Short mmCIF file of C-alpha atoms and ligand atoms in Angstrom, two decimals:
data_model
loop_
_atom_site.label_atom_id
_atom_site.label_comp_id
_atom_site.label_asym_id
_atom_site.label_seq_id
_atom_site.Cartn_x
_atom_site.Cartn_y
_atom_site.Cartn_z
CA MET A 15 -0.08 -0.02 -0.02
CA GLN A 16 2.84 2.12 0.48
CA ARG A 17 2.90 3.48 -3.08
CA PHE A 18 -0.86 4.59 -2.80
CA GLU A 19 0.71 6.33 0.31
CA ARG A 20 3.39 8.06 -2.00
CA ARG A 21 1.05 9.22 -4.57
CA LEU A 22 -1.23 10.52 -2.20
CA ARG A 23 0.97 12.82 -0.05
CA LYS A 24 2.17 14.27 -3.71
CA LEU A 25 -1.24 15.13 -4.80
CA ARG A 26 -1.96 16.75 -1.49
CA GLN A 27 0.90 18.86 -1.95
CA GLU A 28 -0.53 19.62 -5.33
CA LEU A 29 -3.75 20.63 -3.53
CA GLU A 30 -2.09 23.20 -0.70
CA ALA A 31 -0.62 24.49 -4.12
CA ARG A 32 -3.72 25.25 -5.35
CA ASN A 33 -5.45 26.25 -2.41
CA LEU A 34 -7.83 23.65 -2.62
CA ASP A 35 -9.28 21.84 0.66
CA ALA A 36 -10.18 18.89 -1.29
CA PHE A 37 -10.53 17.18 -4.74
CA ILE A 38 -13.06 14.96 -6.47
CA ILE A 39 -11.20 12.42 -8.80
CA THR A 40 -14.10 10.58 -10.71
CA HIS A 41 -11.90 9.41 -13.99
CA PRO A 42 -11.57 5.58 -13.14
CA PRO A 43 -7.61 5.73 -13.74
CA ASN A 44 -6.69 8.37 -11.87
CA ARG A 45 -9.28 6.70 -9.28
CA ARG A 46 -6.63 3.51 -9.28
CA TYR A 47 -3.88 4.95 -9.27
CA VAL A 48 -4.42 7.22 -6.56
CA SER A 49 -6.91 4.06 -4.15
CA GLY A 50 -6.36 0.89 -5.87
CA PHE A 51 -9.80 0.58 -6.62
CA THR A 52 -10.84 -1.13 -10.10
CA GLY A 53 -14.63 -0.77 -9.95
CA THR A 54 -16.45 0.86 -12.79
CA ASP A 55 -18.52 2.59 -10.07
CA GLY A 56 -16.05 5.05 -7.68
CA THR A 57 -15.45 8.73 -6.91
CA LEU A 58 -12.86 9.83 -4.45
CA PHE A 59 -13.68 12.59 -2.53
CA ILE A 60 -9.79 13.62 -0.75
CA THR A 61 -9.05 16.30 1.53
CA GLY A 62 -5.49 16.75 3.36
CA ASP A 63 -6.27 14.52 6.52
CA LYS A 64 -8.80 11.50 4.56
CA VAL A 65 -9.95 9.28 1.44
CA ALA A 66 -13.65 9.11 0.75
CA LEU A 67 -14.27 6.32 -1.45
CA ILE A 68 -18.15 6.38 -2.71
CA THR A 69 -19.50 3.41 -4.43
CA ASP A 70 -22.33 1.24 -5.03
CA PHE A 71 -23.67 -1.77 -2.73
CA ARG A 72 -21.99 -3.93 -5.70
CA TYR A 73 -18.54 -2.92 -5.30
CA VAL A 74 -18.27 -2.51 -1.14
CA GLY A 75 -16.60 -5.56 -0.81
CA GLN A 76 -14.33 -5.51 -3.51
CA ALA A 77 -13.29 -1.34 -2.54
CA GLN A 78 -12.40 -2.85 1.32
CA LYS A 79 -10.15 -5.81 -0.27
CA GLU A 80 -8.71 -2.99 -2.90
CA SER A 81 -8.54 0.11 -1.30
CA PRO A 82 -8.39 -0.43 2.89
CA ALA A 83 -7.25 2.85 3.57
CA SER A 84 -10.57 4.37 2.12
CA GLU A 85 -13.07 5.29 4.44
CA LEU A 86 -16.31 3.85 2.55
CA VAL A 87 -19.49 5.68 1.64
CA GLU A 88 -22.10 3.68 0.42
CA ALA A 89 -24.39 5.56 -2.70
CA THR A 90 -25.94 4.93 -5.91
CA PRO A 91 -24.66 7.48 -8.73
CA ASP A 92 -27.78 9.39 -8.72
CA ILE A 93 -26.77 10.31 -5.04
CA LEU A 94 -23.41 11.32 -5.54
CA ALA A 95 -24.09 15.16 -6.02
CA GLN A 96 -25.77 15.06 -2.24
CA SER A 97 -22.77 12.59 -1.10
CA LEU A 98 -20.33 14.69 -2.54
CA SER A 99 -21.86 17.67 -0.64
CA ASP A 100 -22.36 16.64 2.41
CA LEU A 101 -18.77 15.29 2.16
CA ALA A 102 -17.34 19.06 1.61
CA THR A 103 -19.27 20.61 4.21
CA ALA A 104 -18.65 17.65 7.17
CA VAL A 105 -14.91 19.26 6.75
CA ARG A 106 -15.78 22.31 6.20
CA ALA A 107 -14.23 22.93 2.52
CA LYS A 108 -13.96 26.11 1.01
CA ARG A 109 -12.74 25.41 -2.48
CA VAL A 110 -12.96 21.96 -4.09
CA GLY A 111 -11.53 20.84 -7.19
CA PHE A 112 -12.32 18.37 -9.64
CA GLU A 113 -11.06 16.78 -12.93
CA SER A 114 -12.71 19.27 -15.62
CA HIS A 115 -11.68 17.26 -18.36
CA GLN A 116 -13.48 14.01 -17.44
CA VAL A 117 -16.51 15.17 -15.95
CA THR A 118 -19.92 15.74 -17.87
CA PHE A 119 -21.35 18.90 -18.25
CA ALA A 120 -24.75 17.38 -16.67
CA ASN A 121 -22.93 16.42 -13.87
CA TYR A 122 -21.20 19.45 -13.42
CA CYS A 123 -24.81 21.17 -13.64
CA GLN A 124 -25.95 18.78 -10.97
CA TRP A 125 -22.73 19.39 -8.56
CA ALA A 126 -23.17 22.84 -8.80
CA GLU A 127 -26.81 23.07 -7.79
CA THR A 128 -26.44 20.72 -4.76
CA ALA A 129 -22.76 22.62 -3.97
CA ALA A 130 -23.62 24.27 -0.56
CA GLY A 131 -21.19 26.66 0.72
CA PHE A 132 -18.23 26.14 -1.53
CA GLU A 133 -17.04 26.23 -4.79
CA LEU A 134 -16.20 23.91 -7.53
CA VAL A 135 -12.91 24.63 -8.89
CA PRO A 136 -11.64 23.18 -12.24
CA VAL A 137 -8.51 20.98 -12.39
CA LYS A 138 -6.78 19.61 -15.02
CA ASP A 139 -4.77 16.96 -15.72
CA LEU A 140 -3.37 16.61 -11.97
CA VAL A 141 -3.11 13.04 -11.43
CA GLU A 142 -2.72 12.45 -15.31
CA GLU A 143 0.66 14.52 -14.96
CA MET A 144 1.20 12.70 -12.00
CA ARG A 145 1.03 8.97 -13.82
CA ALA A 146 3.37 10.21 -16.58
CA ILE A 147 6.44 9.16 -14.28
CA LYS A 148 6.42 5.17 -13.89
CA ASP A 149 7.70 4.07 -10.86
CA GLU A 150 9.16 0.90 -10.50
CA GLY A 151 6.44 -1.44 -9.79
CA GLU A 152 4.33 -0.26 -12.94
CA MET A 153 7.07 -0.32 -14.96
CA GLU A 154 7.33 -3.69 -14.16
CA ALA A 155 4.00 -4.27 -15.42
CA ILE A 156 4.86 -2.24 -18.66
CA LYS A 157 7.77 -4.91 -19.34
CA ARG A 158 5.69 -7.65 -19.00
CA ALA A 159 2.91 -6.37 -21.06
CA VAL A 160 5.40 -5.14 -24.35
CA ALA A 161 7.38 -8.75 -23.82
CA ILE A 162 3.42 -10.32 -24.27
CA GLY A 163 2.97 -7.81 -27.45
CA ASP A 164 6.67 -9.00 -28.60
CA ALA A 165 6.03 -12.55 -28.21
CA ALA A 166 2.70 -12.04 -30.34
CA MET A 167 4.35 -10.19 -33.13
CA ALA A 168 6.51 -13.17 -33.42
CA HIS A 169 4.02 -15.49 -33.42
CA ALA A 170 2.38 -13.60 -36.24
CA ARG A 171 5.29 -13.99 -38.23
CA GLU A 172 4.53 -17.94 -37.84
CA PHE A 173 0.89 -18.45 -38.61
CA ILE A 174 -0.19 -15.99 -40.61
CA GLY A 175 -0.97 -16.92 -44.53
CA PRO A 176 -2.68 -16.01 -47.70
CA GLY A 177 -6.48 -16.54 -47.47
CA MET A 178 -7.05 -15.98 -43.98
CA THR A 179 -9.09 -13.10 -43.19
CA GLU A 180 -8.27 -10.22 -40.88
CA LYS A 181 -10.58 -11.10 -38.50
CA GLU A 182 -8.82 -14.84 -37.99
CA VAL A 183 -5.91 -13.13 -37.97
CA GLY A 184 -6.97 -10.79 -35.05
CA TRP A 185 -8.83 -13.17 -33.20
CA GLU A 186 -5.61 -15.47 -32.86
CA LEU A 187 -3.17 -12.85 -31.57
CA GLU A 188 -5.75 -12.13 -29.35
CA VAL A 189 -5.84 -15.89 -27.67
CA TYR A 190 -2.03 -16.24 -28.03
CA MET A 191 -1.81 -13.19 -25.66
CA ARG A 192 -4.55 -14.22 -23.40
CA THR A 193 -2.38 -17.30 -23.49
CA LEU A 194 0.71 -15.61 -22.34
CA GLY A 195 -0.94 -14.37 -19.21
CA ALA A 196 -2.52 -10.86 -20.87
CA GLU A 197 -6.01 -9.85 -18.30
CA ALA A 198 -7.08 -8.63 -21.92
CA VAL A 199 -6.12 -7.37 -25.00
CA ALA A 200 -4.99 -3.29 -24.59
CA PHE A 201 -7.16 -2.52 -27.39
CA ASP A 202 -8.94 -3.79 -30.36
CA ILE A 203 -6.26 -5.22 -32.61
CA ILE A 204 -5.94 -3.91 -35.72
CA VAL A 205 -5.17 -6.05 -38.69
CA ALA A 206 -5.25 -3.84 -41.62
CA SER A 207 -4.51 -5.41 -45.24
CA GLY A 208 -3.33 -4.20 -48.61
CA THR A 209 -5.98 -0.92 -48.93
CA ASN A 210 -7.23 -1.06 -45.71
CA GLY A 211 -3.99 -0.13 -43.99
CA ALA A 212 -4.28 3.64 -45.62
CA MET A 213 -6.31 4.10 -42.44
CA PRO A 214 -4.50 4.45 -39.37
CA HIS A 215 -7.28 3.13 -37.20
CA ALA A 216 -8.98 0.41 -39.29
CA THR A 217 -9.65 -2.58 -37.02
CA VAL A 218 -10.28 -5.96 -38.81
CA SER A 219 -12.65 -6.92 -41.12
CA ASP A 220 -13.46 -9.79 -43.10
CA ARG A 221 -11.01 -8.76 -45.85
CA VAL A 222 -8.92 -11.81 -47.06
CA ILE A 223 -5.40 -11.50 -47.25
CA GLN A 224 -3.46 -11.91 -50.52
CA GLY A 225 0.77 -12.28 -50.63
CA GLY A 226 2.55 -9.13 -51.94
CA GLU A 227 0.54 -6.76 -49.89
CA PRO A 228 1.65 -4.90 -46.97
CA ILE A 229 -0.34 -5.82 -43.49
CA VAL A 230 -0.27 -2.96 -41.15
CA ILE A 231 -0.84 -5.42 -37.10
CA ASP A 232 -0.77 -2.88 -34.02
CA LEU A 233 -1.62 -4.92 -30.51
CA GLY A 234 -1.03 -4.50 -27.16
CA ALA A 235 -1.46 -6.63 -24.16
CA ARG A 236 -2.59 -5.55 -20.48
CA VAL A 237 -1.21 -6.69 -17.55
CA ASP A 238 -2.09 -5.50 -13.83
CA GLY A 239 -3.54 -2.72 -15.67
CA TYR A 240 -0.67 -1.85 -17.52
CA HIS A 241 -0.59 -1.63 -21.54
CA SER A 242 1.44 -2.26 -23.69
CA ASP A 243 1.24 -1.35 -27.86
CA LEU A 244 3.37 -2.41 -30.92
CA THR A 245 2.79 -2.03 -34.52
CA ARG A 246 4.92 -4.22 -37.60
CA THR A 247 4.17 -4.02 -41.03
CA LEU A 248 4.56 -7.16 -43.05
CA VAL A 249 4.38 -8.59 -46.53
CA LEU A 250 3.62 -12.51 -47.42
CA GLY A 251 6.37 -13.09 -49.84
CA GLU A 252 7.99 -10.47 -51.97
CA PRO A 253 6.94 -7.25 -51.24
CA ASP A 254 7.12 -4.68 -54.30
CA ASP A 255 9.21 -1.84 -55.05
CA ARG A 256 7.08 0.77 -53.38
CA PHE A 257 6.28 -1.09 -50.20
CA GLN A 258 10.56 -1.31 -49.88
CA GLU A 259 11.09 2.15 -50.73
CA ILE A 260 8.05 3.51 -47.75
CA TYR A 261 9.06 1.05 -45.16
CA ASP A 262 12.64 1.99 -45.25
CA LEU A 263 11.82 5.56 -45.42
CA VAL A 264 9.51 4.94 -42.03
CA LEU A 265 11.59 2.75 -40.48
CA LYS A 266 14.77 5.25 -41.40
CA ALA A 267 12.60 7.77 -39.77
CA GLN A 268 11.69 6.11 -36.51
CA LEU A 269 15.72 4.91 -35.42
CA ALA A 270 16.20 8.50 -35.93
CA ALA A 271 13.93 9.06 -33.23
CA LEU A 272 14.68 6.03 -31.43
CA GLU A 273 18.32 6.80 -31.31
CA GLY A 274 17.78 11.03 -30.89
CA ILE A 275 15.36 11.11 -28.14
CA ARG A 276 16.35 13.01 -24.68
CA PRO A 277 15.18 13.82 -21.68
CA GLY A 278 14.14 17.58 -21.60
CA MET A 279 13.30 17.54 -25.01
CA THR A 280 9.49 18.86 -25.85
CA GLY A 281 6.93 16.61 -27.49
CA ARG A 282 7.34 18.59 -30.83
CA GLU A 283 11.17 18.49 -30.67
CA ALA A 284 10.55 14.69 -30.82
CA ASP A 285 8.18 14.33 -33.22
CA ALA A 286 10.77 16.43 -36.08
CA LEU A 287 13.53 13.94 -34.99
CA ALA A 288 11.20 11.31 -37.34
CA ARG A 289 8.90 14.06 -38.98
CA ARG A 290 11.59 15.95 -41.02
CA ILE A 291 12.90 12.53 -42.83
CA ILE A 292 9.80 11.80 -43.86
CA VAL A 293 8.86 15.50 -45.14
CA GLU A 294 12.17 16.01 -46.78
CA ALA A 295 11.67 12.63 -48.80
CA GLY A 296 8.54 14.22 -50.16
CA TYR A 297 5.89 12.12 -48.51
CA GLY A 298 5.21 14.63 -45.45
CA GLU A 299 1.22 14.67 -45.91
CA TYR A 300 1.03 11.25 -45.24
CA PHE A 301 1.99 11.49 -42.50
CA GLY A 302 -0.78 12.66 -40.59
CA HIS A 303 -0.72 11.67 -36.83
CA GLY A 304 1.79 12.56 -34.02
CA LEU A 305 4.92 10.83 -33.10
CA GLY A 306 3.75 9.20 -30.06
CA HIS A 307 1.93 8.59 -26.75
CA GLY A 308 2.81 7.86 -24.06
CA VAL A 309 1.25 4.13 -22.50
CA GLY A 310 0.18 2.98 -18.75
CA LEU A 311 -3.19 2.78 -17.08
CA GLU A 312 -4.38 4.39 -20.33
CA VAL A 313 -3.04 3.53 -23.58
CA HIS A 314 -2.70 6.71 -24.89
CA GLU A 315 -2.02 9.30 -21.66
CA GLY A 316 0.63 11.47 -21.64
CA PRO A 317 3.08 13.06 -22.74
CA ARG A 318 2.40 13.17 -26.21
CA ALA A 319 4.72 13.69 -29.07
CA SER A 320 3.34 15.68 -32.16
CA LYS A 321 3.48 18.86 -34.09
CA VAL A 322 2.28 21.13 -31.48
CA SER A 323 2.65 19.26 -28.28
CA ASP A 324 4.98 21.48 -25.71
CA ASP A 325 4.78 18.07 -23.11
CA VAL A 326 8.35 18.17 -21.95
CA LEU A 327 9.89 14.37 -21.95
CA ARG A 328 11.21 13.18 -18.38
CA PRO A 329 13.20 10.39 -16.89
CA GLY A 330 10.68 7.55 -16.27
CA MET A 331 7.91 8.70 -18.50
CA THR A 332 6.79 5.75 -21.37
CA LEU A 333 6.33 7.07 -24.84
CA THR A 334 5.60 5.44 -28.14
CA VAL A 335 7.54 6.20 -31.64
CA GLU A 336 5.29 5.36 -34.35
CA PRO A 337 6.02 7.10 -37.39
CA GLY A 338 3.54 5.96 -40.28
CA ILE A 339 2.96 6.74 -43.93
CA TYR A 340 -0.85 6.07 -44.86
CA MET A 341 -1.58 6.35 -49.22
CA PRO A 342 -5.40 6.45 -49.92
CA GLY A 343 -5.49 3.67 -52.55
CA TRP A 344 -2.50 1.63 -52.27
CA GLY A 345 -2.34 0.48 -47.98
CA GLY A 346 0.01 1.88 -45.06
CA VAL A 347 3.44 1.45 -42.92
CA ARG A 348 3.78 1.63 -39.55
CA ILE A 349 6.54 0.59 -37.02
CA GLU A 350 5.86 1.31 -33.31
CA ASP A 351 8.43 0.97 -30.29
CA PHE A 352 7.83 1.19 -27.09
CA VAL A 353 10.34 3.40 -24.76
CA VAL A 354 11.19 4.52 -21.43
CA ILE A 355 13.01 7.88 -21.34
CA LEU A 356 16.08 8.03 -18.85
CA GLU A 357 18.85 10.29 -17.37
CA ASP A 358 20.80 10.25 -20.98
CA GLY A 359 18.27 9.32 -23.34
CA ALA A 360 15.47 6.24 -24.00
CA GLU A 361 15.64 2.96 -23.77
CA VAL A 362 13.54 0.44 -26.03
CA LEU A 363 11.70 -1.93 -24.08
CA SER A 364 10.54 -3.81 -26.91
CA GLN A 365 12.18 -6.25 -29.76
CA LYS A 366 13.33 -3.31 -32.21
CA GLY A 367 15.56 -4.63 -34.80
CA LYS A 368 15.17 -8.55 -33.71
CA GLY A 369 14.35 -10.62 -36.95
CA PRO A 370 13.50 -9.08 -40.19
CA LEU A 371 10.86 -6.26 -39.24
CA GLY A 372 9.50 -6.34 -42.60
CA CYS A 373 8.88 -9.32 -44.68
CA LEU A 374 7.38 -12.86 -44.11
CA GLY A 375 8.47 -16.05 -45.67
ZN1 LIG B 425 -0.48 1.11 -31.61
ZN1 LIG B 426 0.42 4.11 -30.51
#
């Protein structure tokens, strides 16, 4: 339970710095990060010396087990506003922060109506910023999730053959990761063959995979709540010249970023390491997304690496490095590896460059 105490201490310092008497946490990954509670219904009310966890009847036993340090308040979601107001009144709170980027407008209106004698103060990304730097226990879970993703990619090279559908490939990869101990897949697996690969977030379809066309596979595993995220682009049989050209370019851009990323850089600078190479080769307009994102309790979290990101990379942060080129009517190539930022650079956690990345058989 030590890690929760540590996180709470840090959170309380932040509340004090913002002159807040209490803070409401509603976003499930943030709630889990601070309290350990993993149920789907639960709200934390945190003050300088207590943590109240509001949840409903279904989760009481689970909450006691996962979050023994929290004071349990049993309430159904429809009376949440009243419960929060009661808690704030009981501690004579004047300024109560809430996660403005996570609370619906309808909920906010309800809370504001019920709030008596205290002010609701919007706070953005407070716990998210704490979560961006991973501790040792988190890194352990992440490494296991990355290893399972890597193993699934190695497996993909062995079983995929012409005539299989994208759905069949996706299902085999999902079962394989679960067999290796993943508690779930991190997100809907992407198997985007041929022209489908031009859509960066295609999922799986009944399309039959053919020889000679690119197949973008993007997958991840979840272990103890932590995710991995990995992409490989494969070809069955002989790739054509165009594939080889685009693949080599994406790989060159990715390796430049993997080698160049340093703590202290902004997300924009990291993105530019890869983007520059793709733009110079004339494919800039086909790389329409950012270079990467942090991964942890959520698949997409801070920091962001993109053309517009001012996030500063710091030791202990995770980051995917995933340049891609997508050509409508042809297909796409994306290569995504997973790094952790160190004091003097970045360590690649996934199996970068082990065996031929691009071509099968
Ligand atoms: Zn991905
Ligand atoms: Zn990603």
